[in-house]
mmCIF file of C-alpha atoms and ligand atoms in Angstrom:
data_model
loop_
_atom_site.group_PDB
_atom_site.id
_atom_site.type_symbol
_atom_site.label_atom_id
_atom_site.label_comp_id
_atom_site.label_asym_id
_atom_site.label_seq_id
_atom_site.Cartn_x
_atom_site.Cartn_y
_atom_site.Cartn_z
ATOM 1 C CA MET A 9 -0.825 15.039 -42.616
ATOM 2 C CA LYS A 10 -2.566 12.397 -39.805
ATOM 3 C CA LYS A 11 -1.311 12.960 -36.464
ATOM 4 C CA ILE A 12 -0.447 10.386 -34.395
ATOM 5 C CA PRO A 13 -0.801 11.659 -31.011
ATOM 6 C CA PHE A 14 1.377 10.234 -27.731
ATOM 7 C CA ASN A 15 -1.311 8.496 -25.750
ATOM 8 C CA LYS A 16 -4.828 7.138 -27.208
ATOM 9 C CA PRO A 17 -6.836 5.382 -24.229
ATOM 10 C CA TYR A 18 -7.717 1.611 -25.239
ATOM 11 C CA MET A 19 -11.264 -0.080 -24.562
ATOM 12 C CA THR A 20 -11.541 -3.323 -24.889
ATOM 13 C CA GLY A 21 -15.192 -3.327 -26.106
ATOM 14 C CA LYS A 22 -17.220 -4.283 -23.244
ATOM 15 C CA GLU A 23 -17.088 -1.896 -21.244
ATOM 16 C CA LEU A 24 -20.600 0.072 -22.200
ATOM 17 C CA TRP A 25 -22.019 -3.709 -21.867
ATOM 18 C CA TYR A 26 -20.120 -3.923 -18.125
ATOM 19 C CA ILE A 27 -21.895 -0.533 -17.385
ATOM 20 C CA ALA A 28 -25.135 -1.265 -18.749
ATOM 21 C CA GLN A 29 -25.300 -4.482 -16.156
ATOM 22 C CA ALA A 30 -24.340 -1.780 -13.280
ATOM 23 C CA HIS A 31 -27.197 0.680 -14.532
ATOM 24 C CA ALA A 32 -29.282 -1.940 -14.696
ATOM 25 C CA GLN A 33 -28.453 -3.896 -10.843
ATOM 26 C CA GLY A 34 -29.701 -0.058 -9.446
ATOM 27 C CA HIS A 35 -26.313 0.360 -7.433
ATOM 28 C CA LEU A 36 -24.396 2.577 -8.663
ATOM 29 C CA ALA A 37 -22.370 3.596 -5.144
ATOM 30 C CA GLY A 38 -19.298 1.672 -3.864
ATOM 31 C CA ASP A 39 -18.333 -1.851 -3.574
ATOM 32 C CA GLY A 40 -21.412 -3.456 -5.646
ATOM 33 C CA ASN A 41 -20.567 -6.636 -7.643
ATOM 34 C CA PHE A 42 -17.999 -5.149 -10.007
ATOM 35 C CA THR A 43 -15.563 -3.914 -6.948
ATOM 36 C CA LYS A 44 -15.664 -7.485 -5.581
ATOM 37 C CA LEU A 45 -15.024 -8.654 -9.140
ATOM 38 C CA CYS A 46 -12.062 -5.853 -9.323
ATOM 39 C CA SER A 47 -11.006 -6.354 -6.177
ATOM 40 C CA ARG A 48 -10.605 -10.305 -6.428
ATOM 41 C CA TRP A 49 -8.830 -9.716 -9.082
ATOM 42 C CA LEU A 50 -6.202 -7.853 -7.945
ATOM 43 C CA GLU A 51 -5.856 -10.078 -4.707
ATOM 44 C CA GLN A 52 -5.475 -13.216 -7.083
ATOM 45 C CA ARG A 53 -3.414 -11.319 -9.823
ATOM 46 C CA THR A 54 -1.003 -9.607 -7.067
ATOM 47 C CA GLY A 55 -1.364 -12.177 -3.705
ATOM 48 C CA ALA A 56 -2.167 -9.067 -1.719
ATOM 49 C CA THR A 57 -4.065 -9.986 1.406
ATOM 50 C CA LYS A 58 -6.366 -6.959 0.480
ATOM 51 C CA ALA A 59 -6.593 -4.918 -2.379
ATOM 52 C CA LEU A 60 -8.894 -1.646 -1.930
ATOM 53 C CA LEU A 61 -10.409 0.188 -4.973
ATOM 54 C CA THR A 62 -9.859 3.779 -4.683
ATOM 55 C CA HIS A 63 -10.546 7.025 -6.832
ATOM 56 C CA SER A 64 -7.320 7.204 -8.163
ATOM 57 C CA CYS A 65 -3.522 5.862 -6.872
ATOM 58 C CA THR A 66 -3.237 9.742 -5.462
ATOM 59 C CA ALA A 67 -6.025 8.600 -3.460
ATOM 60 C CA ALA A 68 -4.395 5.347 -2.035
ATOM 61 C CA LEU A 69 -0.994 7.084 -1.589
ATOM 62 C CA GLU A 70 -3.126 9.449 0.754
ATOM 63 C CA MET A 71 -4.738 7.152 2.120
ATOM 64 C CA ALA A 72 -0.937 4.513 2.462
ATOM 65 C CA ALA A 73 -0.047 7.454 4.154
ATOM 66 C CA MET A 74 -2.606 7.553 6.847
ATOM 67 C CA LEU A 75 -2.015 4.226 7.418
ATOM 68 C CA ALA A 76 1.869 4.671 7.821
ATOM 69 C CA ASN A 77 0.659 7.135 10.441
ATOM 70 C CA LEU A 78 2.973 9.582 9.571
ATOM 71 C CA GLY A 79 2.669 13.035 10.908
ATOM 72 C CA PRO A 80 4.148 16.689 11.287
ATOM 73 C CA GLY A 81 8.100 16.418 11.420
ATOM 74 C CA ASP A 82 8.797 12.564 9.955
ATOM 75 C CA GLU A 83 10.235 12.097 6.861
ATOM 76 C CA VAL A 84 10.261 9.931 4.312
ATOM 77 C CA ILE A 85 12.313 8.832 1.932
ATOM 78 C CA MET A 86 11.283 9.140 -1.559
ATOM 79 C CA PRO A 87 12.833 9.483 -5.173
ATOM 80 C CA SER A 88 12.474 13.514 -6.572
ATOM 81 C CA TYR A 89 12.028 12.039 -10.364
ATOM 82 C CA THR A 90 7.863 11.004 -10.084
ATOM 83 C CA PHE A 91 4.852 12.486 -10.277
ATOM 84 C CA VAL A 92 3.594 15.140 -7.416
ATOM 85 C CA SER A 93 1.198 12.849 -5.633
ATOM 86 C CA THR A 94 3.915 10.315 -4.537
ATOM 87 C CA ALA A 95 5.061 13.446 -2.352
ATOM 88 C CA ASN A 96 1.651 15.355 -1.844
ATOM 89 C CA ALA A 97 0.142 12.329 -0.347
ATOM 90 C CA PHE A 98 2.793 12.913 2.466
ATOM 91 C CA VAL A 99 3.194 16.500 2.416
ATOM 92 C CA LEU A 100 -0.886 16.320 3.646
ATOM 93 C CA ARG A 101 -0.209 14.659 6.702
ATOM 94 C CA GLY A 102 2.631 17.295 7.695
ATOM 95 C CA ALA A 103 5.610 14.684 6.535
ATOM 96 C CA ILE A 104 8.494 16.156 5.282
ATOM 97 C CA PRO A 105 9.684 14.058 1.417
ATOM 98 C CA VAL A 106 13.488 13.608 1.322
ATOM 99 C CA PHE A 107 14.323 13.249 -2.050
ATOM 100 C CA VAL A 108 17.812 10.844 -3.179
ATOM 101 C CA ASP A 109 18.986 10.869 -6.507
ATOM 102 C CA ILE A 110 17.914 7.506 -9.156
ATOM 103 C CA ARG A 111 20.248 5.320 -10.686
ATOM 104 C CA SER A 112 21.170 5.825 -14.568
ATOM 105 C CA ASP A 113 20.201 2.801 -15.812
ATOM 106 C CA THR A 114 16.486 2.453 -14.589
ATOM 107 C CA LEU A 115 15.680 5.800 -13.050
ATOM 108 C CA ASN A 116 14.092 4.520 -10.386
ATOM 109 C CA ILE A 117 15.597 5.482 -6.633
ATOM 110 C CA ASP A 118 19.062 5.045 -6.100
ATOM 111 C CA GLU A 119 19.436 1.962 -3.554
ATOM 112 C CA THR A 120 22.866 2.605 -2.143
ATOM 113 C CA LEU A 121 21.992 6.195 -1.238
ATOM 114 C CA ILE A 122 19.196 5.729 0.784
ATOM 115 C CA GLU A 123 20.808 4.157 4.394
ATOM 116 C CA ALA A 124 22.327 7.751 4.251
ATOM 117 C CA ALA A 125 19.387 9.860 4.089
ATOM 118 C CA ILE A 126 17.448 8.160 7.073
ATOM 119 C CA THR A 127 17.652 9.917 10.356
ATOM 120 C CA PRO A 128 15.618 9.326 13.456
ATOM 121 C CA ARG A 129 12.401 10.827 12.386
ATOM 122 C CA THR A 130 12.646 9.248 9.067
ATOM 123 C CA LYS A 131 9.575 6.585 9.023
ATOM 124 C CA ALA A 132 9.051 5.695 5.454
ATOM 125 C CA ILE A 133 10.309 5.345 2.243
ATOM 126 C CA VAL A 134 8.557 5.179 -1.024
ATOM 127 C CA VAL A 135 9.696 4.102 -3.801
ATOM 128 C CA VAL A 136 8.612 4.319 -7.515
ATOM 129 C CA HIS A 137 8.526 1.793 -10.338
ATOM 130 C CA TYR A 138 9.386 4.008 -13.041
ATOM 131 C CA ALA A 139 7.735 2.737 -16.450
ATOM 132 C CA GLY A 140 6.622 -0.770 -14.621
ATOM 133 C CA VAL A 141 10.568 -1.696 -13.737
ATOM 134 C CA SER A 142 11.197 -2.419 -10.722
ATOM 135 C CA CYS A 143 13.239 -1.118 -8.251
ATOM 136 C CA GLU A 144 15.557 -2.909 -6.041
ATOM 137 C CA MET A 145 13.253 -4.125 -4.009
ATOM 138 C CA ASP A 146 15.231 -7.070 -2.329
ATOM 139 C CA GLU A 147 18.081 -4.457 -0.381
ATOM 140 C CA ILE A 148 15.062 -1.977 0.140
ATOM 141 C CA MET A 149 12.835 -4.071 2.146
ATOM 142 C CA GLU A 150 16.320 -5.127 4.142
ATOM 143 C CA ILE A 151 17.399 -1.679 4.737
ATOM 144 C CA ALA A 152 13.821 -0.847 6.204
ATOM 145 C CA LYS A 153 13.778 -3.479 8.395
ATOM 146 C CA ARG A 154 17.012 -3.119 9.779
ATOM 147 C CA HIS A 155 15.302 0.558 10.425
ATOM 148 C CA GLU A 156 11.656 -0.266 10.778
ATOM 149 C CA LEU A 157 10.252 1.685 8.303
ATOM 150 C CA ILE A 158 7.352 0.879 6.346
ATOM 151 C CA VAL A 159 7.735 0.976 2.493
ATOM 152 C CA ILE A 160 5.268 2.283 0.558
ATOM 153 C CA GLU A 161 5.305 0.999 -3.003
ATOM 154 C CA ASP A 162 4.022 3.568 -5.689
ATOM 155 C CA ALA A 163 3.327 0.861 -7.996
ATOM 156 C CA ALA A 164 0.938 3.663 -10.768
ATOM 157 C CA GLN A 165 2.841 2.235 -13.899
ATOM 158 C CA GLY A 166 3.165 -1.403 -12.214
ATOM 159 C CA ILE A 167 0.522 -3.656 -12.668
ATOM 160 C CA MET A 168 1.575 -7.003 -14.529
ATOM 161 C CA SER A 169 4.880 -6.342 -13.603
ATOM 162 C CA THR A 170 6.722 -8.063 -11.551
ATOM 163 C CA TYR A 171 10.072 -8.231 -9.228
ATOM 164 C CA LYS A 172 11.797 -11.329 -9.270
ATOM 165 C CA GLY A 173 8.608 -13.143 -9.929
ATOM 166 C CA ARG A 174 6.592 -11.074 -7.495
ATOM 167 C CA PRO A 175 3.848 -8.413 -9.176
ATOM 168 C CA LEU A 176 4.695 -4.740 -7.765
ATOM 169 C CA GLY A 177 2.607 -3.426 -5.140
ATOM 170 C CA SER A 178 2.979 -7.007 -3.378
ATOM 171 C CA ILE A 179 6.379 -6.788 -1.781
ATOM 172 C CA GLY A 180 6.542 -2.676 0.160
ATOM 173 C CA HIS A 181 4.277 -2.934 3.257
ATOM 174 C CA MET A 182 1.547 -1.418 0.815
ATOM 175 C CA GLY A 183 1.086 -0.855 -2.718
ATOM 176 C CA CYS A 184 -0.424 1.636 -5.234
ATOM 177 C CA LEU A 185 -2.307 1.336 -8.139
ATOM 178 C CA SER A 186 -2.960 3.962 -11.278
ATOM 179 C CA PHE A 187 -5.638 3.084 -13.881
ATOM 180 C CA HIS A 188 -6.035 6.252 -14.948
ATOM 181 C CA GLU A 189 -6.105 6.900 -18.903
ATOM 182 C CA THR A 190 -3.018 7.322 -19.306
ATOM 183 C CA LYS A 191 -1.818 4.012 -17.856
ATOM 184 C CA ASN A 192 -1.814 0.395 -18.900
ATOM 185 C CA ILE A 193 -5.038 -0.874 -17.484
ATOM 186 C CA ILE A 194 -7.766 2.055 -17.590
ATOM 187 C CA SER A 195 -11.467 2.880 -16.192
ATOM 188 C CA GLY A 196 -10.468 7.326 -16.816
ATOM 189 C CA GLU A 197 -9.736 7.957 -13.074
ATOM 190 C CA GLY A 198 -8.929 5.259 -11.015
ATOM 191 C CA GLY A 199 -6.644 2.890 -8.242
ATOM 192 C CA ALA A 200 -6.130 0.624 -5.681
ATOM 193 C CA LEU A 201 -4.153 0.221 -2.573
ATOM 194 C CA LEU A 202 -2.703 -3.269 -1.908
ATOM 195 C CA ILE A 203 -2.622 -3.808 1.380
ATOM 196 C CA ASN A 204 0.122 -6.920 1.752
ATOM 197 C CA ASN A 205 0.185 -6.921 5.743
ATOM 198 C CA PRO A 206 -3.178 -7.756 7.786
ATOM 199 C CA GLU A 207 -1.986 -5.783 10.508
ATOM 200 C CA PHE A 208 -2.989 -2.480 7.852
ATOM 201 C CA VAL A 209 -6.495 -4.127 6.744
ATOM 202 C CA ASP A 210 -9.665 -3.196 9.156
ATOM 203 C CA ARG A 211 -7.849 0.441 9.339
ATOM 204 C CA ALA A 212 -7.703 0.719 5.750
ATOM 205 C CA GLU A 213 -12.071 0.040 5.789
ATOM 206 C CA ILE A 214 -12.260 2.529 7.606
ATOM 207 C CA ILE A 215 -9.679 5.341 6.435
ATOM 208 C CA ARG A 216 -11.583 4.987 3.326
ATOM 209 C CA GLU A 217 -14.953 5.248 4.643
ATOM 210 C CA LYS A 218 -15.270 8.382 5.887
ATOM 211 C CA GLY A 219 -13.390 7.036 8.987
ATOM 212 C CA THR A 220 -16.367 4.663 9.970
ATOM 213 C CA ASN A 221 -16.913 0.990 10.185
ATOM 214 C CA ARG A 222 -19.541 0.791 7.392
ATOM 215 C CA SER A 223 -17.367 -2.068 6.044
ATOM 216 C CA LEU A 224 -18.007 -4.125 9.141
ATOM 217 C CA PHE A 225 -21.740 -3.249 9.622
ATOM 218 C CA PHE A 226 -22.445 -4.566 5.760
ATOM 219 C CA ARG A 227 -20.982 -8.035 6.286
ATOM 220 C CA GLY A 228 -22.788 -7.988 9.614
ATOM 221 C CA GLN A 229 -20.248 -7.545 12.159
ATOM 222 C CA VAL A 230 -21.507 -4.593 13.746
ATOM 223 C CA ASP A 231 -24.891 -3.444 14.549
ATOM 224 C CA LYS A 232 -24.498 0.206 13.707
ATOM 225 C CA TYR A 233 -21.540 1.933 11.937
ATOM 226 C CA THR A 234 -20.023 4.828 13.844
ATOM 227 C CA TRP A 235 -16.939 7.456 13.114
ATOM 228 C CA CYS A 236 -14.053 5.491 14.352
ATOM 229 C CA ASP A 237 -11.152 7.141 12.644
ATOM 230 C CA LEU A 238 -10.111 9.557 10.516
ATOM 231 C CA GLY A 239 -10.991 9.006 7.018
ATOM 232 C CA SER A 240 -12.631 10.875 3.391
ATOM 233 C CA SER A 241 -13.917 8.977 0.382
ATOM 234 C CA PHE A 242 -11.636 6.860 -1.604
ATOM 235 C CA LEU A 243 -14.192 4.567 -3.541
ATOM 236 C CA PRO A 244 -15.044 4.618 -6.761
ATOM 237 C CA GLY A 245 -18.705 4.206 -7.944
ATOM 238 C CA GLU A 246 -19.463 1.192 -10.215
ATOM 239 C CA LEU A 247 -20.138 2.475 -13.183
ATOM 240 C CA ILE A 248 -16.563 3.508 -13.052
ATOM 241 C CA THR A 249 -15.511 -0.084 -11.637
ATOM 242 C CA ALA A 250 -17.699 -1.995 -14.539
ATOM 243 C CA PHE A 251 -15.192 -0.050 -17.110
ATOM 244 C CA LEU A 252 -11.982 -1.387 -15.471
ATOM 245 C CA TRP A 253 -13.859 -4.655 -15.351
ATOM 246 C CA ALA A 254 -13.908 -4.569 -18.868
ATOM 247 C CA GLN A 255 -10.071 -3.739 -18.778
ATOM 248 C CA MET A 256 -9.082 -6.381 -16.131
ATOM 249 C CA GLU A 257 -10.349 -9.130 -18.134
ATOM 250 C CA ALA A 258 -8.700 -7.856 -21.289
ATOM 251 C CA ALA A 259 -5.176 -7.327 -19.269
ATOM 252 C CA ASP A 260 -3.012 -10.692 -20.295
ATOM 253 C CA SER A 261 -3.254 -9.573 -23.765
ATOM 254 C CA ILE A 262 -3.161 -5.550 -23.239
ATOM 255 C CA THR A 263 0.361 -6.184 -21.986
ATOM 256 C CA ALA A 264 1.128 -8.934 -24.794
ATOM 257 C CA GLN A 265 0.346 -6.324 -27.324
ATOM 258 C CA ARG A 266 1.866 -3.653 -25.251
ATOM 259 C CA LEU A 267 5.372 -5.561 -24.639
ATOM 260 C CA SER A 268 5.302 -6.029 -28.412
ATOM 261 C CA LEU A 269 5.255 -2.796 -29.102
ATOM 262 C CA TRP A 270 7.913 -1.543 -26.807
ATOM 263 C CA SER A 271 9.854 -4.602 -28.323
ATOM 264 C CA GLN A 272 9.505 -2.968 -32.004
ATOM 265 C CA TYR A 273 10.620 0.093 -30.485
ATOM 266 C CA HIS A 274 13.492 -1.455 -28.855
ATOM 267 C CA HIS A 275 15.021 -3.456 -31.789
ATOM 268 C CA SER A 276 14.199 -0.394 -34.354
ATOM 269 C CA LEU A 277 16.151 2.246 -32.617
ATOM 270 C CA GLU A 278 18.982 -0.095 -32.071
ATOM 271 C CA ALA A 279 20.962 1.251 -34.289
ATOM 272 C CA LEU A 280 20.600 4.475 -33.485
ATOM 273 C CA GLU A 281 22.007 3.813 -29.320
ATOM 274 C CA SER A 282 25.103 1.802 -31.190
ATOM 275 C CA THR A 283 26.050 5.120 -32.732
ATOM 276 C CA GLY A 284 25.488 7.636 -29.568
ATOM 277 C CA ARG A 285 22.576 9.082 -31.059
ATOM 278 C CA ILE A 286 19.891 8.301 -28.390
ATOM 279 C CA ARG A 287 20.268 5.472 -25.522
ATOM 280 C CA ARG A 288 17.526 2.793 -24.725
ATOM 281 C CA PRO A 289 16.026 1.946 -21.977
ATOM 282 C CA ILE A 290 17.910 -0.823 -19.381
ATOM 283 C CA VAL A 291 15.814 -3.437 -18.138
ATOM 284 C CA PRO A 292 17.427 -5.827 -15.370
ATOM 285 C CA ASP A 293 16.756 -9.566 -15.936
ATOM 286 C CA HIS A 294 15.054 -9.996 -12.785
ATOM 287 C CA CYS A 295 12.459 -7.669 -13.655
ATOM 288 C CA GLN A 296 9.404 -8.100 -15.878
ATOM 289 C CA GLN A 297 8.074 -4.749 -17.480
ATOM 290 C CA ASN A 298 5.081 -4.507 -18.491
ATOM 291 C CA ALA A 299 5.616 -2.251 -21.323
ATOM 292 C CA HIS A 300 3.763 0.974 -19.365
ATOM 293 C CA MET A 301 6.239 3.015 -21.365
ATOM 294 C CA TYR A 302 9.271 3.393 -24.108
ATOM 295 C CA TYR A 303 11.949 6.190 -23.892
ATOM 296 C CA VAL A 304 15.101 7.206 -24.650
ATOM 297 C CA LEU A 305 16.965 9.687 -23.797
ATOM 298 C CA LEU A 306 19.084 12.209 -25.712
ATOM 299 C CA PRO A 307 22.614 14.077 -25.471
ATOM 300 C CA ASP A 308 21.127 17.232 -23.628
ATOM 301 C CA LEU A 309 18.284 19.532 -22.965
ATOM 302 C CA ASP A 310 18.455 21.162 -26.778
ATOM 303 C CA SER A 311 18.834 18.304 -28.447
ATOM 304 C CA ARG A 312 15.702 17.008 -26.562
ATOM 305 C CA THR A 313 13.781 20.409 -26.965
ATOM 306 C CA MET A 314 14.949 20.411 -30.871
ATOM 307 C CA PHE A 315 13.996 15.988 -31.303
ATOM 308 C CA ILE A 316 10.108 16.813 -29.792
ATOM 309 C CA GLU A 317 9.436 20.171 -32.206
ATOM 310 C CA ARG A 318 10.828 17.854 -34.724
ATOM 311 C CA LEU A 319 8.371 15.475 -34.233
ATOM 312 C CA LYS A 320 5.786 17.699 -33.754
ATOM 313 C CA THR A 321 6.002 19.584 -37.151
ATOM 314 C CA LEU A 322 6.397 15.394 -38.683
ATOM 315 C CA GLY A 323 2.748 15.087 -36.160
ATOM 316 C CA ILE A 324 3.985 12.817 -33.849
ATOM 317 C CA GLY A 325 3.223 13.657 -30.374
ATOM 318 C CA ALA A 326 6.326 12.747 -27.895
ATOM 319 C CA VAL A 327 6.697 14.381 -24.073
ATOM 320 C CA PHE A 328 9.123 14.604 -21.772
ATOM 321 C CA HIS A 329 8.559 13.481 -18.089
ATOM 322 C CA TYR A 330 8.573 14.776 -14.732
ATOM 323 C CA VAL A 331 10.333 18.371 -13.443
ATOM 324 C CA PRO A 332 11.858 17.026 -10.826
ATOM 325 C CA LEU A 333 10.417 17.849 -7.425
ATOM 326 C CA HIS A 334 13.530 19.294 -5.342
ATOM 327 C CA SER A 335 13.522 22.006 -7.730
ATOM 328 C CA ALA A 336 9.422 22.549 -8.266
ATOM 329 C CA PRO A 337 8.047 25.507 -6.023
ATOM 330 C CA ALA A 338 6.262 23.011 -3.799
ATOM 331 C CA GLY A 339 9.267 20.931 -3.965
ATOM 332 C CA ARG A 340 11.156 23.299 -2.183
ATOM 333 C CA LYS A 341 9.094 24.074 0.267
ATOM 334 C CA PHE A 342 7.762 21.074 1.372
ATOM 335 C CA GLY A 343 10.666 19.079 1.245
ATOM 336 C CA ARG A 344 14.439 19.057 0.759
ATOM 337 C CA PRO A 345 16.862 16.805 -1.338
ATOM 338 C CA HIS A 346 20.116 14.485 0.277
ATOM 339 C CA GLY A 347 23.181 14.582 -1.643
ATOM 340 C CA SER A 348 23.163 15.516 -5.167
ATOM 341 C CA MET A 349 20.922 15.519 -8.061
ATOM 342 C CA ASP A 350 22.960 14.859 -10.825
ATOM 343 C CA VAL A 351 21.195 11.476 -12.242
ATOM 344 C CA THR A 352 18.014 13.109 -11.533
ATOM 345 C CA ASP A 353 18.902 16.168 -13.279
ATOM 346 C CA SER A 354 20.193 15.131 -15.497
ATOM 347 C CA HIS A 355 17.684 12.466 -17.337
ATOM 348 C CA SER A 356 15.026 14.159 -16.670
ATOM 349 C CA ALA A 357 15.729 17.018 -19.019
ATOM 350 C CA ARG A 358 17.399 14.430 -21.686
ATOM 351 C CA LEU A 359 14.301 12.741 -21.277
ATOM 352 C CA VAL A 360 11.628 11.767 -24.088
ATOM 353 C CA ARG A 361 8.670 9.375 -23.720
ATOM 354 C CA LEU A 362 7.645 8.170 -27.427
ATOM 355 C CA PRO A 363 3.712 7.040 -28.348
ATOM 356 C CA LEU A 364 2.759 3.633 -27.112
ATOM 357 C CA TRP A 365 -0.726 2.348 -27.145
ATOM 358 C CA MET A 366 -2.727 -0.050 -28.450
ATOM 359 C CA GLY A 367 -3.262 0.060 -32.304
ATOM 360 C CA LEU A 368 0.018 1.853 -32.933
ATOM 361 C CA GLU A 369 0.980 -1.037 -35.046
ATOM 362 C CA GLU A 370 -0.482 0.376 -37.977
ATOM 363 C CA HIS A 371 1.682 3.707 -37.585
ATOM 364 C CA PHE A 372 4.802 2.148 -36.099
ATOM 365 C CA ASP A 373 7.022 2.292 -39.430
ATOM 366 C CA GLU A 374 6.154 6.056 -39.797
ATOM 367 C CA VAL A 375 6.666 6.919 -35.601
ATOM 368 C CA ILE A 376 10.073 4.843 -36.268
ATOM 369 C CA ALA A 377 11.035 7.102 -39.940
ATOM 370 C CA ALA A 378 10.058 10.538 -37.909
ATOM 371 C CA VAL A 379 12.489 9.532 -34.645
ATOM 372 C CA GLY A 380 15.188 9.306 -37.175
ATOM 373 C CA GLU A 381 14.410 11.996 -39.279
ATOM 374 C CA SER A 382 14.181 13.775 -36.339
ATOM 375 C CA LEU A 383 17.469 13.031 -35.152
ATOM 376 C CA ALA A 384 19.764 13.261 -38.690
HETATM 377 C C1 LIG B 404 0.193 8.401 -12.461
HETATM 378 C C2 LIG B 404 1.075 8.568 -11.645
HETATM 379 C C3 LIG B 404 0.490 8.663 -10.558
HETATM 380 C C4 LIG B 404 -1.317 8.804 -10.246
HETATM 381 O O1 LIG B 404 -2.338 8.423 -10.085
HETATM 382 P P1 LIG B 404 -3.950 8.754 -10.536
HETATM 383 O O2 LIG B 404 -3.986 7.501 -10.264
HETATM 384 O O3 LIG B 404 -3.825 9.865 -11.802
HETATM 385 O O4 LIG B 404 -3.886 9.381 -9.056
HETATM 386 C C5 LIG B 404 0.926 8.738 -9.077
HETATM 387 N N1 LIG B 404 2.495 8.464 -9.372
HETATM 388 C C6 LIG B 404 3.012 7.341 -10.519
HETATM 389 C C7 LIG B 404 4.985 7.506 -10.271
HETATM 390 C C8 LIG B 404 2.824 7.590 -11.550
HETATM 391 O O5 LIG B 404 2.470 7.825 -12.619
#
């Protein structure tokens, strides 16, 4: 039986050509021509003041935590239903993740629960746009303004998505993107930090360049470079950004094709939802999504376990997602939940992600048939 994997990285066909160009140019370290092309593209597409490529979204989150000046004992409000890096980046600064529950419809942080979790030590809110569907950013930015908090968007899954027409990652003070091979636009490992407040730009360049003002030096704005601040090496090499450039050029067509697959799933699974076997994703009207993921919610953990097992025997790769951070060993050690985590616990136990990748079209009928059979 032919296996249909959960994920299959898509290559546009131009990656090696651009890598050969980077090779021929003989500039292999970071911040060469391909990095410039990619960061300019991101700035144009998102409207961010500055886009800085990093070697991962994790690195971009770590930079954001440094830029937010977080220190020991500071509190950061975030969902528990997210990837570990959302929390780790802040724990590395000694800050305390304070987890709040998610909304039942989008699985994003429940904005109505944020204000009650704020204490005098709260410094930032980190939102995660799950499955590339936006959080309720107007309400969240309003709360942040009232309490003078910094908002960082974990938009790892959100490239090409918008909230009321505004690109994800460009709404908070900073936004973090991922180009990991499981995301929509990829370079194997890769990411970017979007800076939307000009006040953070100079320091961000320094933090990204090992704590030195090397960027100013290369622009001829200082005559030698020196150690100025905290920092690390966060930039990707040119071979990676050459690969990424091929993907960015194809971003519109990749998004359109993924959206088409997503709609096919949504249409094909409508009947199973109407008989109560599954719940399909809910995308609010004011959120344009990017088809990063197609997931379904099953009635309970046991039915999910059986469903994934049955799909596996039919050769289909389907996976569950996050173990909520508040229940993980490190989450318990470094963070704390605020209030009930009922939706997080319930949804994380019931969610299954179905395959969604470029080229799945030709196997699509087989996947849908297997889903139906596995739920029978
Ligand atoms: C993928 C992902 C990350 C991590 O991205 P990397 O580029 O692998 O570091 C962080 N947060 C969320 C929500 C993600 O989905």
